[in-house]
C-alpha atoms as a PDB file:
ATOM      1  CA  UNK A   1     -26.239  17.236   2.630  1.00  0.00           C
ATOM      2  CA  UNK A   2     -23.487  15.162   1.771  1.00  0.00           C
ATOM      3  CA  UNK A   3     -23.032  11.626   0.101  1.00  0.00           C
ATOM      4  CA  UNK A   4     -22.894   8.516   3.318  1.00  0.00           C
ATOM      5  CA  UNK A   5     -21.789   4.644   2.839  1.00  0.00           C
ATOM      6  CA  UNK A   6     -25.134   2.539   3.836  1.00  0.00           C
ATOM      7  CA  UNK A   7     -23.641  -0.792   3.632  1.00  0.00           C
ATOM      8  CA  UNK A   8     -20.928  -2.574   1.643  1.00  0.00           C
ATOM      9  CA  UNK A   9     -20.450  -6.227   0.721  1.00  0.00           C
ATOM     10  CA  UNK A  10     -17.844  -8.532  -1.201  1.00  0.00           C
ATOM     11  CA  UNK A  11     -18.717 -11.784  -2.727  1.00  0.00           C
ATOM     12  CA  UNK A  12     -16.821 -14.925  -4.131  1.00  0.00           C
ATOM     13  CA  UNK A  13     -18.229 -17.986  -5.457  1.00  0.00           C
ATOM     14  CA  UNK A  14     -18.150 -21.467  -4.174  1.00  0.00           C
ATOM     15  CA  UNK A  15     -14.672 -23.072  -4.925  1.00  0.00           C
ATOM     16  CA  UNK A  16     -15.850 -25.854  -7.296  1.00  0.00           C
ATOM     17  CA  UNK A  17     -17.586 -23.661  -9.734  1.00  0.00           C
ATOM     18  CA  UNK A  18     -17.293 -21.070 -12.275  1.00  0.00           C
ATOM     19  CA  UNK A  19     -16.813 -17.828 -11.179  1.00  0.00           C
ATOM     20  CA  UNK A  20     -19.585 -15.413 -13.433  1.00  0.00           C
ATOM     21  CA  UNK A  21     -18.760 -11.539 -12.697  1.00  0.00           C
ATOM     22  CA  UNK A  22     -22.872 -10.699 -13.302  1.00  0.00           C
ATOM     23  CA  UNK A  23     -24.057 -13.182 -10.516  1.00  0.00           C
ATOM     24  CA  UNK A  24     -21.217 -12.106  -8.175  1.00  0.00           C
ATOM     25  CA  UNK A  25     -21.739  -8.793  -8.524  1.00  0.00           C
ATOM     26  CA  UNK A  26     -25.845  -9.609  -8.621  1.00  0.00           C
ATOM     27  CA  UNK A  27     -25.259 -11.933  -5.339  1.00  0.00           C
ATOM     28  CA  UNK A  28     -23.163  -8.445  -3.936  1.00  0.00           C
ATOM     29  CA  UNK A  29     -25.645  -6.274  -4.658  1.00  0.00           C
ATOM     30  CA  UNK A  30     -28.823  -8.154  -2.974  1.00  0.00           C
ATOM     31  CA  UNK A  31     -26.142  -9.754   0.049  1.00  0.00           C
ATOM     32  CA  UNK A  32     -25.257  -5.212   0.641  1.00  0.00           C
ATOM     33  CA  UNK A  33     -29.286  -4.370   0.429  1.00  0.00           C
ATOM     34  CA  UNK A  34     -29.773  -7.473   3.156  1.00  0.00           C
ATOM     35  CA  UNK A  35     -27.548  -5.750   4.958  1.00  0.00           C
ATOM     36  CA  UNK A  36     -28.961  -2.182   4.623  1.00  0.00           C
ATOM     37  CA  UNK A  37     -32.445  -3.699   5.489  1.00  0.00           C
ATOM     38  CA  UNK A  38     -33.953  -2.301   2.285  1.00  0.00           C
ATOM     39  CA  UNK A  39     -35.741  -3.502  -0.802  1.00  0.00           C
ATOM     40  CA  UNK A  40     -34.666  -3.233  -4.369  1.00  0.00           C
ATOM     41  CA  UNK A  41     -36.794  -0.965  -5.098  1.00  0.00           C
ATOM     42  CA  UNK A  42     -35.594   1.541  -2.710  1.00  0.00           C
ATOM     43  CA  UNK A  43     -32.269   1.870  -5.031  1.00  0.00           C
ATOM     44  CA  UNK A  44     -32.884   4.560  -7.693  1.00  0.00           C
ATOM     45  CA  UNK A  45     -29.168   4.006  -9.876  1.00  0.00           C
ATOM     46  CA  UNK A  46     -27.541   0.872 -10.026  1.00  0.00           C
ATOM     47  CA  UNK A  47     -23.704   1.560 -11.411  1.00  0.00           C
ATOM     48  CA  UNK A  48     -21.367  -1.894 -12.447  1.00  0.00           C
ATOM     49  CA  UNK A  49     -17.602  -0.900 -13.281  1.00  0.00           C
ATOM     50  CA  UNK A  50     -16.591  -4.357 -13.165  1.00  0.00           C
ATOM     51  CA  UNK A  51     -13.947  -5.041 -16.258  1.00  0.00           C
ATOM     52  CA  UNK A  52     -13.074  -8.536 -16.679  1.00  0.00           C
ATOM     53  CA  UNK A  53     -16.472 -10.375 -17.323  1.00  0.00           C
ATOM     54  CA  UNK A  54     -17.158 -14.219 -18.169  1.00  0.00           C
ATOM     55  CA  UNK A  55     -16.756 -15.368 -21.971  1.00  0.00           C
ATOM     56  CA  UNK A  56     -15.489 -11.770 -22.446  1.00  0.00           C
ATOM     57  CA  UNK A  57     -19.285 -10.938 -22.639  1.00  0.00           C
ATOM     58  CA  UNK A  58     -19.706  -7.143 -23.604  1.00  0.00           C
ATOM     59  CA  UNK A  59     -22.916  -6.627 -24.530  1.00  0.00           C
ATOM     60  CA  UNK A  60     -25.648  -6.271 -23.701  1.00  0.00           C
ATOM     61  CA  UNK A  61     -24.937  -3.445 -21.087  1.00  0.00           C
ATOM     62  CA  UNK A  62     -23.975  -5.983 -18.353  1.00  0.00           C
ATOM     63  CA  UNK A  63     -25.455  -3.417 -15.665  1.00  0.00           C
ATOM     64  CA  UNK A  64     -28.398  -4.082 -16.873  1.00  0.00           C
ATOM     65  CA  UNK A  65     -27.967  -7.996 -16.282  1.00  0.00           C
ATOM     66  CA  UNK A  66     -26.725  -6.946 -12.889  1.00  0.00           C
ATOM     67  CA  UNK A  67     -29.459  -4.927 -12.011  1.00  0.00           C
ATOM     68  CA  UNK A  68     -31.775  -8.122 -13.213  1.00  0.00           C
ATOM     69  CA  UNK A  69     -29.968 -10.243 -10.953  1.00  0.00           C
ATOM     70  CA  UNK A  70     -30.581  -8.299  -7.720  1.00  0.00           C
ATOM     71  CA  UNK A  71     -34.380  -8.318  -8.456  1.00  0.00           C
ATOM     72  CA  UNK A  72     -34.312  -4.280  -9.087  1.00  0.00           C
ATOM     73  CA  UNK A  73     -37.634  -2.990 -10.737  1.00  0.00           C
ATOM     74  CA  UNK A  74     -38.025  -6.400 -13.048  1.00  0.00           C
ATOM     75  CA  UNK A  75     -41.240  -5.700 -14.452  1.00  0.00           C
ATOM     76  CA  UNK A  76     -42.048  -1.927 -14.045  1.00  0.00           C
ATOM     77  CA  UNK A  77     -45.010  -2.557 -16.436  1.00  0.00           C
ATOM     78  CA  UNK A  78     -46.471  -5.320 -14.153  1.00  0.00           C
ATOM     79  CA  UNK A  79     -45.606  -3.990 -10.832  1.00  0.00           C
ATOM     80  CA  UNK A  80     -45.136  -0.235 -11.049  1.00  0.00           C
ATOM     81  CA  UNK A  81     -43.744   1.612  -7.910  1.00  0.00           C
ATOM     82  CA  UNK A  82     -44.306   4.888  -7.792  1.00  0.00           C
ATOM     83  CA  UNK A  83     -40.947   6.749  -7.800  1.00  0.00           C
ATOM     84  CA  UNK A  84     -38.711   3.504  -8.094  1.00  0.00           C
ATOM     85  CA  UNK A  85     -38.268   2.956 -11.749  1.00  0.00           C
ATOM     86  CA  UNK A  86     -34.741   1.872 -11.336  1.00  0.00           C
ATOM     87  CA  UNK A  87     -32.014   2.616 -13.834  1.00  0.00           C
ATOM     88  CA  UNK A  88     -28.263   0.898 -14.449  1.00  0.00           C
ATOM     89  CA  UNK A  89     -25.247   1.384 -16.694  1.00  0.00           C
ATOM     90  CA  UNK A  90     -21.837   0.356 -16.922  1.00  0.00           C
ATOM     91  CA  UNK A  91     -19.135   2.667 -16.597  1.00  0.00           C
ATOM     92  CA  UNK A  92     -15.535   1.563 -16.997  1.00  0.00           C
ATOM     93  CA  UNK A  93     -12.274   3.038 -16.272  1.00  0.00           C
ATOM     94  CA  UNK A  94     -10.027  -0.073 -14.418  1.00  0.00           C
ATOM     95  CA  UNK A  95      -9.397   0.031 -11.043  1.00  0.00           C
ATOM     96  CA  UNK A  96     -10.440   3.483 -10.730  1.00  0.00           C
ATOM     97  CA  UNK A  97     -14.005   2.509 -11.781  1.00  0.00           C
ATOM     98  CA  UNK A  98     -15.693   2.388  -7.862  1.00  0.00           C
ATOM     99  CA  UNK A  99     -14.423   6.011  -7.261  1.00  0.00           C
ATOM    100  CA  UNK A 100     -15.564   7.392 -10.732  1.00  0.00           C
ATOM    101  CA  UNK A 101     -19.136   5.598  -9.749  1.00  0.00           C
ATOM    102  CA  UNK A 102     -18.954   7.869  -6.404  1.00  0.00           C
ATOM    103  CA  UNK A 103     -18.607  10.686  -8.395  1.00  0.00           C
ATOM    104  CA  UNK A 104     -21.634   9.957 -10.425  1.00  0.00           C
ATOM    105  CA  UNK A 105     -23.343   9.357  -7.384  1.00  0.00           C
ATOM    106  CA  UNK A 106     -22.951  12.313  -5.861  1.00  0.00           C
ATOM    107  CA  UNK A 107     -23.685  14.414  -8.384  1.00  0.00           C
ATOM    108  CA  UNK A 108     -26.863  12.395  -8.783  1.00  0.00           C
ATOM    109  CA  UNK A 109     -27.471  12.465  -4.874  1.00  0.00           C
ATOM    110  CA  UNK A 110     -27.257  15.846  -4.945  1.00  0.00           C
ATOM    111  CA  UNK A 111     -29.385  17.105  -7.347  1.00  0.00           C
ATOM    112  CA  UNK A 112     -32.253  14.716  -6.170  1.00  0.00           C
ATOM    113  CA  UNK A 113     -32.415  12.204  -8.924  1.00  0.00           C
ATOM    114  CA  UNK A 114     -32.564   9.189  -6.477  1.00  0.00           C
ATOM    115  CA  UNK A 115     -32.409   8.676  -2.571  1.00  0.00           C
ATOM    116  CA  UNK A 116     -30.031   5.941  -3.084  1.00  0.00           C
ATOM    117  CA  UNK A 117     -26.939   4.527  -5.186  1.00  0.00           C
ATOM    118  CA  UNK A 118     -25.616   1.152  -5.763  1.00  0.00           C
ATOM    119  CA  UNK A 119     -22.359   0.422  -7.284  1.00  0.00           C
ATOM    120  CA  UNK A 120     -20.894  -3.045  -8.040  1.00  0.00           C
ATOM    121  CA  UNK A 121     -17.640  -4.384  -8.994  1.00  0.00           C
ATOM    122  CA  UNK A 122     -17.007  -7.605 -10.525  1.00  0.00           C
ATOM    123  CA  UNK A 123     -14.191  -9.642 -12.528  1.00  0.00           C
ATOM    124  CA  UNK A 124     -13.233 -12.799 -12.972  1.00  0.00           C
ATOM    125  CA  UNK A 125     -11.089 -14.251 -15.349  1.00  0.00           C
ATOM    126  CA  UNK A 126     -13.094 -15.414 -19.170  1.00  0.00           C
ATOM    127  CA  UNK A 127     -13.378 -19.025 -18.161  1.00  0.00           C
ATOM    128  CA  UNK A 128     -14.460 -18.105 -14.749  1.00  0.00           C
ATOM    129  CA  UNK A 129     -11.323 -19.804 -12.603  1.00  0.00           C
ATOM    130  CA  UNK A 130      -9.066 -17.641 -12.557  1.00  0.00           C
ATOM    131  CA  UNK A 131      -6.614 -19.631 -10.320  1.00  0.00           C
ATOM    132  CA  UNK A 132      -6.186 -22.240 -13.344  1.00  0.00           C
ATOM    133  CA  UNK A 133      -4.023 -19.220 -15.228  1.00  0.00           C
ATOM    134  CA  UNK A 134      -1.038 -18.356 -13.837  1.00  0.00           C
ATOM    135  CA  UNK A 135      -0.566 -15.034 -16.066  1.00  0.00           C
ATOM    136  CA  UNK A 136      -3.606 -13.615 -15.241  1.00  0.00           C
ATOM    137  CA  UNK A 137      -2.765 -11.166 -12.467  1.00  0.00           C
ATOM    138  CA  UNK A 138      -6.598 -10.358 -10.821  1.00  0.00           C
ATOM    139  CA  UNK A 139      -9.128 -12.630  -8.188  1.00  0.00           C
ATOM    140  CA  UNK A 140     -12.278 -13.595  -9.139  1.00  0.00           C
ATOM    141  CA  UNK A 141     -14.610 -11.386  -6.720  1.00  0.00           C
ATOM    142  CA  UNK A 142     -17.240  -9.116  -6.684  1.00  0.00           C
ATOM    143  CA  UNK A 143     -18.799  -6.253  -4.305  1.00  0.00           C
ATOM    144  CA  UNK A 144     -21.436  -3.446  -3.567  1.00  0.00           C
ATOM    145  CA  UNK A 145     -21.495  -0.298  -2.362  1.00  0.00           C
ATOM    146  CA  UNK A 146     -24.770   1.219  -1.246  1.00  0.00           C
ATOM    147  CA  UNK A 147     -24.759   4.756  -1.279  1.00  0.00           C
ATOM    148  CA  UNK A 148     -27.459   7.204   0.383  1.00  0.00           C
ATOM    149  CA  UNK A 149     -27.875  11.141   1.049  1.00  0.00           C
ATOM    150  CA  UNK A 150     -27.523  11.985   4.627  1.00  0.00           C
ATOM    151  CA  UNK A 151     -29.023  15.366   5.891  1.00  0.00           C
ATOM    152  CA  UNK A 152     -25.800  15.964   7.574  1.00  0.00           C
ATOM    153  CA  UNK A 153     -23.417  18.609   6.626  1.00  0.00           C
ATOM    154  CA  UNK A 154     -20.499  16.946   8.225  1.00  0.00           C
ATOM    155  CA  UNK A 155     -19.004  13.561   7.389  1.00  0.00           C
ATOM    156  CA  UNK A 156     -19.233  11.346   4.628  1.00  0.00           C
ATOM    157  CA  UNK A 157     -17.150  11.557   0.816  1.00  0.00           C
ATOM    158  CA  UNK A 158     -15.504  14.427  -0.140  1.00  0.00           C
ATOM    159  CA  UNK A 159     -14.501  15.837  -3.925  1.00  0.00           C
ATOM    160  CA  UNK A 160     -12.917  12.726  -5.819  1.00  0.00           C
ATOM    161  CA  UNK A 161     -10.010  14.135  -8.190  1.00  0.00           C
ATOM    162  CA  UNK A 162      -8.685  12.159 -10.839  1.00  0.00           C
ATOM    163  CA  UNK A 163      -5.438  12.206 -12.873  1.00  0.00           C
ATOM    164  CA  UNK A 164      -3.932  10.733 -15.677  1.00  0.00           C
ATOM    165  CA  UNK A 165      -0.522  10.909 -17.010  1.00  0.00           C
ATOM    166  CA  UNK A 166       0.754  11.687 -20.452  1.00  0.00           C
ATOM    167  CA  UNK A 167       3.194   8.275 -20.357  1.00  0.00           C
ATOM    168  CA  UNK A 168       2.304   5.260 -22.570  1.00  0.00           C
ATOM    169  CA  UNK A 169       0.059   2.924 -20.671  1.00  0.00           C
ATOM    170  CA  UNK A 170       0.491   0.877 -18.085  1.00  0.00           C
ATOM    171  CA  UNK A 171      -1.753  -2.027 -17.632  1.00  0.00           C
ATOM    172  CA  UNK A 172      -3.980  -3.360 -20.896  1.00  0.00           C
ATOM    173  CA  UNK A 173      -6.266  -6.175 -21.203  1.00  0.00           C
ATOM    174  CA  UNK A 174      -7.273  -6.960 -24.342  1.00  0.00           C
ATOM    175  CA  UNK A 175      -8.536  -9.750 -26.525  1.00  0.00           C
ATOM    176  CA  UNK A 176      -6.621 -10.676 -29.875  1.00  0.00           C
ATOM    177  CA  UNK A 177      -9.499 -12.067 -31.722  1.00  0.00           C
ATOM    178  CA  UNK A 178      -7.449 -12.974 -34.961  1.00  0.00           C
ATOM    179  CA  UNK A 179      -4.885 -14.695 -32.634  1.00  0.00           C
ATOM    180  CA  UNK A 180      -7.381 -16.695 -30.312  1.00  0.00           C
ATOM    181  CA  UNK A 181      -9.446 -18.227 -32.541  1.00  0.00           C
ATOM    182  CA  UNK A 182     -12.646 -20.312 -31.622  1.00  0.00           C
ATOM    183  CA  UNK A 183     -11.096 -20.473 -28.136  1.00  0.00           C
ATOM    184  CA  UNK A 184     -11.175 -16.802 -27.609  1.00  0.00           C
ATOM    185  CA  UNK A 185     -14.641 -16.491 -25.304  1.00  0.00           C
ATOM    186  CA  UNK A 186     -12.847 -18.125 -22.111  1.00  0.00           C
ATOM    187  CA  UNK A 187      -9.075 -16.394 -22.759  1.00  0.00           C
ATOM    188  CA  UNK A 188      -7.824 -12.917 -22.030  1.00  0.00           C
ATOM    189  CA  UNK A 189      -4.283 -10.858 -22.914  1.00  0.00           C
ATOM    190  CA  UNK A 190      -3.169  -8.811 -20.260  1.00  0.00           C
ATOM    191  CA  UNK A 191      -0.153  -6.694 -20.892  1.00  0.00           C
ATOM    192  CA  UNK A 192       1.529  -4.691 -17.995  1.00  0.00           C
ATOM    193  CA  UNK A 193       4.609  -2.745 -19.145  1.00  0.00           C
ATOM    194  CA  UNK A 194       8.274  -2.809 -17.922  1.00  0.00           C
ATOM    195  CA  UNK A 195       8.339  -0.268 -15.191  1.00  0.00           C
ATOM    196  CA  UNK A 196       4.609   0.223 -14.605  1.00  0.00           C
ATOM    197  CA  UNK A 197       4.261  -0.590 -11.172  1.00  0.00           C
ATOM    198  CA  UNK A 198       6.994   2.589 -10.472  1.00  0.00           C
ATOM    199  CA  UNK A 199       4.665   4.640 -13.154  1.00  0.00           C
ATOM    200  CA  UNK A 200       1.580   4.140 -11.020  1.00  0.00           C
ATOM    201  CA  UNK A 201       3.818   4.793  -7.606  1.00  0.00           C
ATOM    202  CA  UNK A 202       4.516   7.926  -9.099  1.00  0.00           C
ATOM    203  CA  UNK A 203       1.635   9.078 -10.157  1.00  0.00           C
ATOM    204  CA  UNK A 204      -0.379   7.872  -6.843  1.00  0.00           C
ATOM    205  CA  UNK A 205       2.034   9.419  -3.884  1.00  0.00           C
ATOM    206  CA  UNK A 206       1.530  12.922  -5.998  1.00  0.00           C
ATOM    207  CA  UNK A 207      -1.984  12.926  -6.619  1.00  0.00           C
ATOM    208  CA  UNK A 208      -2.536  11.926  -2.881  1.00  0.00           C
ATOM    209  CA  UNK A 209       0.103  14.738  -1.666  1.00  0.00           C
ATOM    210  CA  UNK A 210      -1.815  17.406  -3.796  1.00  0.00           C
ATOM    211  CA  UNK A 211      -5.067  16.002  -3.169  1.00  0.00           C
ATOM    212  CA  UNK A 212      -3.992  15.680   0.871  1.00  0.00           C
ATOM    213  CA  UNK A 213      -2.891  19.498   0.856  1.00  0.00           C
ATOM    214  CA  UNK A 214      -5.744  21.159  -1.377  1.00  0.00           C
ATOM    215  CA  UNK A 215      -8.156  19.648   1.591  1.00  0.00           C
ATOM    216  CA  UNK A 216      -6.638  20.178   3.474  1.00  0.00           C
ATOM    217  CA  UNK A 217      -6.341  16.610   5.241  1.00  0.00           C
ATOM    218  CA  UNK A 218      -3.333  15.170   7.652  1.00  0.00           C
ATOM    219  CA  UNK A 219      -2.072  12.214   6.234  1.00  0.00           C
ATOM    220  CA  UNK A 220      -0.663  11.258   9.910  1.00  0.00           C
ATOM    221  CA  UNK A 221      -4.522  11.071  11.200  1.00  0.00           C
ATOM    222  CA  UNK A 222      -6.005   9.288   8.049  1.00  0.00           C
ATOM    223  CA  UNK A 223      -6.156   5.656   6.695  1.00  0.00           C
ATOM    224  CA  UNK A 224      -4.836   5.314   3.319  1.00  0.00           C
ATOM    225  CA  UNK A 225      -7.070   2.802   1.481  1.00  0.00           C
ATOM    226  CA  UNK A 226      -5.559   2.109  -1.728  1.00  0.00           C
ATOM    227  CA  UNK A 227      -6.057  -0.587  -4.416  1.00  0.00           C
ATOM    228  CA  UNK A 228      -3.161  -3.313  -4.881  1.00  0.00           C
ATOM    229  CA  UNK A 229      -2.073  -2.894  -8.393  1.00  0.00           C
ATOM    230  CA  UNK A 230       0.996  -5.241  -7.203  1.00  0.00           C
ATOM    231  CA  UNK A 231       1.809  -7.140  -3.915  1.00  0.00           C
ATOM    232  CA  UNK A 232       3.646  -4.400  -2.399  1.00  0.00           C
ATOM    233  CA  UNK A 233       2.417  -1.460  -3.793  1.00  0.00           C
ATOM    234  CA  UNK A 234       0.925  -0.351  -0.300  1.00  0.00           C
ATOM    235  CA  UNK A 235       4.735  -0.602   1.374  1.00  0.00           C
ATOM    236  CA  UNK A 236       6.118   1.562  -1.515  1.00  0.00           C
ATOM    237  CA  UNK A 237       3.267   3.880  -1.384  1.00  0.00           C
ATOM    238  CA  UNK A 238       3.376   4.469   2.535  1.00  0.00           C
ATOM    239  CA  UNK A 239       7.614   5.202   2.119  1.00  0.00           C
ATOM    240  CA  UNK A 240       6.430   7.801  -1.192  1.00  0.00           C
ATOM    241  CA  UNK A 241       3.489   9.540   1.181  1.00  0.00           C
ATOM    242  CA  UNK A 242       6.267   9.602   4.439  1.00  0.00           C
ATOM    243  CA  UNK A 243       3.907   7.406   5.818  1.00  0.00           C
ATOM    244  CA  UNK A 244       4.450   4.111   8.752  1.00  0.00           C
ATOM    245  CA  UNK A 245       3.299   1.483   6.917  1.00  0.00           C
ATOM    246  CA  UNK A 246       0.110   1.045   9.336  1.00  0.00           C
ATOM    247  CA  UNK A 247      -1.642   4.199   8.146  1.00  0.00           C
ATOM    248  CA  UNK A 248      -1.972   2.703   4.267  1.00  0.00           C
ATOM    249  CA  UNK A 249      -4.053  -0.325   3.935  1.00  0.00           C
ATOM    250  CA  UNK A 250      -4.163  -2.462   0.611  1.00  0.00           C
ATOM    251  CA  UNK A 251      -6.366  -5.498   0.616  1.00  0.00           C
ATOM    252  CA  UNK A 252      -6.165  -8.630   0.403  1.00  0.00           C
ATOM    253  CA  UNK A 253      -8.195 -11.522  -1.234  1.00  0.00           C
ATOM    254  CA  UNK A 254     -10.213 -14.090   0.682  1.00  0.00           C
ATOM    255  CA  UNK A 255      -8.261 -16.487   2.101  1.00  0.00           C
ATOM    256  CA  UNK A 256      -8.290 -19.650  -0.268  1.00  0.00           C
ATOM    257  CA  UNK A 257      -8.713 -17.330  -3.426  1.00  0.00           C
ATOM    258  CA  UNK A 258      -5.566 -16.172  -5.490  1.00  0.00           C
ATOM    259  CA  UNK A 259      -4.500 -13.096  -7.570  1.00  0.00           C
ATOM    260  CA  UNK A 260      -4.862  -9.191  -6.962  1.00  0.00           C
ATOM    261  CA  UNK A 261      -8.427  -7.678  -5.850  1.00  0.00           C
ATOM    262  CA  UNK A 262      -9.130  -5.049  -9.296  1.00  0.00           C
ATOM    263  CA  UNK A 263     -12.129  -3.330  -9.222  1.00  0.00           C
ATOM    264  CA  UNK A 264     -13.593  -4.276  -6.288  1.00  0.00           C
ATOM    265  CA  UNK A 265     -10.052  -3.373  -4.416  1.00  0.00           C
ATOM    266  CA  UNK A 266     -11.420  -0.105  -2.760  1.00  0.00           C
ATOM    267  CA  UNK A 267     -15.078  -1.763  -1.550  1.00  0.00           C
ATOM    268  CA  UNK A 268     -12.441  -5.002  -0.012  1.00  0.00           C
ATOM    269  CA  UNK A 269     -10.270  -2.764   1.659  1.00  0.00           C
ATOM    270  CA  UNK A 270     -12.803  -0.575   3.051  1.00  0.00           C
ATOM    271  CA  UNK A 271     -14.423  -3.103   4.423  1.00  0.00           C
ATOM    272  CA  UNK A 272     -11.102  -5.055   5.923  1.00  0.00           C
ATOM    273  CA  UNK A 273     -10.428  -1.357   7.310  1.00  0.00           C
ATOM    274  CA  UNK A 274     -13.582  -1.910   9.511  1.00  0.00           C
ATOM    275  CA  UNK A 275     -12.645  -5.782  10.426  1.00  0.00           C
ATOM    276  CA  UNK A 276      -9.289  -4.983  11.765  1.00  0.00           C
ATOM    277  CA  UNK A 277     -10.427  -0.946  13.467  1.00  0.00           C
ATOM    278  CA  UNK A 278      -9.186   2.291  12.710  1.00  0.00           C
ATOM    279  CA  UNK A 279      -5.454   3.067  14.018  1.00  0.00           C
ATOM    280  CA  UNK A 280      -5.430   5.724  17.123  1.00  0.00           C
ATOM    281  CA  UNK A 281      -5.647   9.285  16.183  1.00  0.00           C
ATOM    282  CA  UNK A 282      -7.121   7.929  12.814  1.00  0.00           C
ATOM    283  CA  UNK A 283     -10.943   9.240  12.042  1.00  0.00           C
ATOM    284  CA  UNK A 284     -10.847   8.663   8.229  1.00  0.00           C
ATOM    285  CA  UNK A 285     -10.114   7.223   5.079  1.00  0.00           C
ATOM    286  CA  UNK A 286      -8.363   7.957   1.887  1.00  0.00           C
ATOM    287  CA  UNK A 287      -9.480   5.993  -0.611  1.00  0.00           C
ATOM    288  CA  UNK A 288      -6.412   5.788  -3.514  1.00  0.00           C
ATOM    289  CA  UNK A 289      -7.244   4.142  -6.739  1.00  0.00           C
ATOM    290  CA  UNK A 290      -4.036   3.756  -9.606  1.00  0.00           C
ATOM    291  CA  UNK A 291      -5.058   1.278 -12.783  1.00  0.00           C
ATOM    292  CA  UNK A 292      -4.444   1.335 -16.396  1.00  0.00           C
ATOM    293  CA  UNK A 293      -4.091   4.677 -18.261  1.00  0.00           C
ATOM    294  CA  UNK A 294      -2.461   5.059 -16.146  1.00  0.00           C
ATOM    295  CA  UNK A 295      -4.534   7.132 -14.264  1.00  0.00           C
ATOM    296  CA  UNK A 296      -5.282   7.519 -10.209  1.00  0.00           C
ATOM    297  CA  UNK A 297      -8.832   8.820  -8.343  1.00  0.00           C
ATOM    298  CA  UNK A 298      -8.793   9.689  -4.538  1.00  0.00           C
ATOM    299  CA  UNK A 299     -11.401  10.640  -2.621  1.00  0.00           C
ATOM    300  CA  UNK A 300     -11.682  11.085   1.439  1.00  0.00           C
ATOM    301  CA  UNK A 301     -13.970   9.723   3.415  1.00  0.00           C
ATOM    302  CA  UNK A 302     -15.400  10.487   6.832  1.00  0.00           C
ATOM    303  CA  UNK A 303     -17.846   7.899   9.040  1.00  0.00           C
ATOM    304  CA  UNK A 304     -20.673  10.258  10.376  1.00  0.00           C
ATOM    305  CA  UNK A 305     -21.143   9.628  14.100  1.00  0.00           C
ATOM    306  CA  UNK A 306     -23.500   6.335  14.546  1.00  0.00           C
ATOM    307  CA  UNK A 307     -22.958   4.957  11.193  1.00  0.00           C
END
């Protein structure tokens, strides 16, 4: 038994409107079950790690508003089905957030508590257009990631490891409310520190190394998928791993749409991975995850045959 991608999505919203992160990540979630052929209610867990939400809106748990929006088990009083009370939470840790949400999942997958999982990832900036602020580094966009058991023994994710490091952190968003005033719902801070894009480098290229030799995996027969905490991260990262630059894919945003993909970066790039094929020799992926802490998650990933 092992843990199996069903489907995967990404979602942006129409150019002349507001970007909200719970409809894009709602509009994610019910575009990826479309796309699995199932119904809501065949989705036990529904897990949102998206960070940077509309109006700064924190509570209430915006899973739960996610879960709302892709028609998931409304009205469980009304229209019971048997075995599909559906359940969501939020669980945030930056641009590590998808692979902490695989974790979950397979822990959960495991142990029976649902058939499936689906995890979304949305953020866009507080006023919902994020192109109109130059400073704010991330792309309005969301995605979902349906996750299933398989029977198989072979294929699919193997053990995510995380790591943190003991420097002062890298990346921060954060609101000032005593500074912003009554303007504060549609405005975020963001602070990255001097030096924090070679911080995450460092801490990436040796988590994947250790992670790459404890599973033993060949870095020369895998595609790196890793999230784009800056524009060139995935050139520096490739040179750090002794890597050609082919075999270490970082994505990028939907053409018309500016800034950095943030949580939804691994779902993007796996998904890009599949648009553009698999190098020769290359039968899986890597996913690398560096964000805020700072901190990095990697986990491997291998297609079963016919998925």
């Amino acid at each position: 038994m092992t843990t199996v991608i069903k489907a995967a999505t990404t979602t942006t919203a129409p150019a002349d409107e507001a970007a909200s992160a719970v409809l894009l990540a709602g509009r994610a979630a019910q575009d990826c079950l479309t796309e699995a052929r199932l119904s809501p209610e065949a989705v036990g867990v529904l897990i949102n790690v998206g960070v940077y939400r509309e109006n700064n809106t924190f509570e209430p748990a915006i899973g739960a508003m996610v879960q709302k929006e892709a028609g998931m088990n409304l009205d469980y009083l009304a229209h019971p089905v048997p075995g599909a009370a559906a359940f969501s939470f939020d669980l945030m840790n930056g641009a590590c957030g998808v692979l902490n949400a695989i974790q979950v999942a397979q822990a959960l997958l495991t142990t029976g508590s649902t058939e499936r999982v689906l995890v979304t990832a949305a953020d866009v900036h507080p006023s919902g257009r994020a192109a109109l602020d130059a400073d704010y580094p991330y792309a309005d966009l969301g995605a979902a990631l349906l996750l299933e058991r398989s029977a198989q023994s072979e294929g699919g994710f193997g053990r995510v490891q995380l790591a943190g490091s003991q420097s002062a952190s890298a990346v921060a968003g954060y609101l000032p409310t005593a500074g912003m005033g009554s303007t504060g719902r549609g405005r975020i801070t963001v602070r990255q520190d001097e030096g924090f894009a070679e911080q995450l480098l460092d801490l990436a290229a040796g988590t994947t190394l250790e992670y790459a030799k404890a599973e033993g995996i060949d870095l020369h027969r895998t595609l790196v998928v890793s999230s784009r905490p800056t524009p060139d991260f995935g050139t520096h990262l490739a040179a750090r791993l002794g890597l050609p630059a082919f075999l270490v894919l970082t994505p990028e945003v939907p053409q018309g749409r500016t800034g950095l993909p943030h949580t939804a970066a691994p779902i993007l790039g796996y998904l890009q991975a599949l648009e553009q094929g698999l190098p020769a020799d290359v039968d899986q992926f890597l996913f690398v995850a560096a964000g805020a802490g700072p901190s990095v998650a990697c986990v491997s990933y291998r297609p079963q045959e016919g998925s």
